Amino acid sequence: MLLTLAIWTLMIVLAGLIGRVCLSKVVFSSTSEQFTISLWFGVGVLSNLWLSTAFLLPLAPWVAALTAVILLLWLQRVKPAHRRLSEWGKRRLSAAAGLSALALLAAAAVAVSPVTLVDTGIYHYPAMRWLAEYGVVKGTALLDVQLGYASSWFALFAPCVHDGLKTRAAGLSGGFALALWLIGAGLAGWRLYRGTGRPGDWFFVWATTLGVGALSTVEGLLASSSPDVPTAALIIVVLWMMLDCEALPLPARRGRDWAVAALAGMAAAIKLTAVPLLLLSGWLVWRSAARRRWTALIAFVALESVALLPVTLARVLTSGCPFFPSKLLALPVAWRYEMNPWQYSTGIPRSLTTVIRDQARWDWGALAVARYSTGPLNGWLDWHWLPGWPTHEPVAAGLLAGSGLATLVCLVRWQTVPASWRWALGTGWLGSLYVLLQAPSLRFGVGYFVVPLALGLAQLSRTFPRWSPLLVWSVELCLLPFPSQLPLVRPPRLTPVPVVLTDVNGMKLYQPVPRPGIFPRCGDSPLPCGSNIDPTVRLSDPRRGVAAGFIRGPVPEREAF
């Protein structure tokens, strides 16, 4: 736990400095609000920076440190901020700092739980390990199709996957996102307690309580490397930034809208679930540009392209598909992933997007018999899954039901609801619909599912006693899924996975040993490892080895039949 806190503290200082300098021209209502947004902004910049670096070099600790220092020196030269940075260093301990420390300790206690989330063993941790040992490698989706899920979030803590820490770093990133989320909500509650907050702070407190509480019901999610946790948090943070912007002068509102747009792009770089935020931020930029709106729109597209370029290139290199797992605009390259054996049902090939969608709709279980939607558009319009869906997604269904009631409250008070709150409400439902159509799972959609409910509760909470937000926040801390045993110094290792060394087309690859009732995963296996290897995969350049990547090729004659 102490090692986790030390790494997080270093990351918070680094991200805070970067975010503070980058957002130096943006107007904030308070220092604590600026601190919250600067942290998330700095984290987004760092994750994109290190993912971009991984195209050239493996993410060793010295590489990450060197690139971060170069970025800080460049920012300091472009945007001198001596006075602003020194102000942070002179801030004394306060109640707000105490709340932040409490949130950090609580999140660290959760993060040092044993890593049990299946997806972390399947591809979260292996993706981090590939970045740490080789950087971005071409064609890794041919070894394990889930490795096509490139995310800037995997690059953030990949430099920690070295030496003695290695598999102990598997839960660092999920807990770190939880810590930033709780810190922001705690500071919002403190502002409301002091009477310096804005109405949107109530939304932040309620959305965090509902969102973190819902994610706590997903076993092992908060103590993992899943990008679902930061994506949900950033959805809330982006919408919270947008609320109450009517009170700002037009020039200040424009700067804030551009900050919202940048943060939305960083959220989409972590996971495509955040795509609806891009639509919202694009509208905000268009609306605030009284003149030259088309110029502003072109600048917006350029900004989002910069934010999404590293992860899009990573997806292209790992799978050949810029929008993986979708094959939309898939490139005709030799390393493009095709069907894998587990994507077949009764001999019928299924796309990976269909597998993900219908697994969430029908609840297959770990290795249950697959069931697929039928009808037009490959089953997209099939509604027969809806009646049974609440039985295996009760929390998601409950949040949506509560959001429906809260929406009625907002509609009754529509004349008094500010325009920014209306847009947040619409974004919450748009995002919910997007997730329900793509893959109706709590972990994918919780960031949207809680928005209408949190907005309604925030509307009703304005007359509550001033200590109420801190009480709500404290109850949420108490309900976190703490482990039964708390490692004091280091987090536990990832559970070892038995693997066997095999020969595939002249390559030496590790494969997990099949075990009844357990989905195959590489986990802590040495690289290269694959759990659903394409039978035609081979080295792109045998002389350069694994670092050159993998391609598909014809099966040798001796293997043909």
XYZ file of C-alpha atoms in Angstrom, residues 327 338-352 355 364 368-372 535:
24
model
C -13.977 -3.511 -38.802
C -9.746 -12.116 -38.784
C -12.121 -14.501 -37.065
C -10.936 -16.499 -34.094
C -12.227 -19.965 -33.153
C -14.264 -18.739 -30.160
C -16.130 -16.274 -32.404
C -17.976 -19.115 -34.107
C -21.333 -20.526 -33.021
C -22.775 -23.622 -34.688
C -20.344 -23.070 -37.530
C -21.495 -19.488 -38.194
C -18.775 -16.798 -38.064
C -19.633 -13.830 -35.850
C -17.946 -10.439 -35.730
C -16.317 -9.460 -32.464
C -20.100 -11.250 -29.732
C -23.661 -15.967 -21.499
C -21.860 -20.604 -21.295
C -23.570 -21.509 -24.560
C -23.703 -18.447 -26.801
C -27.041 -16.894 -27.715
C -27.365 -14.304 -30.458
C -3.337 -20.471 -37.049
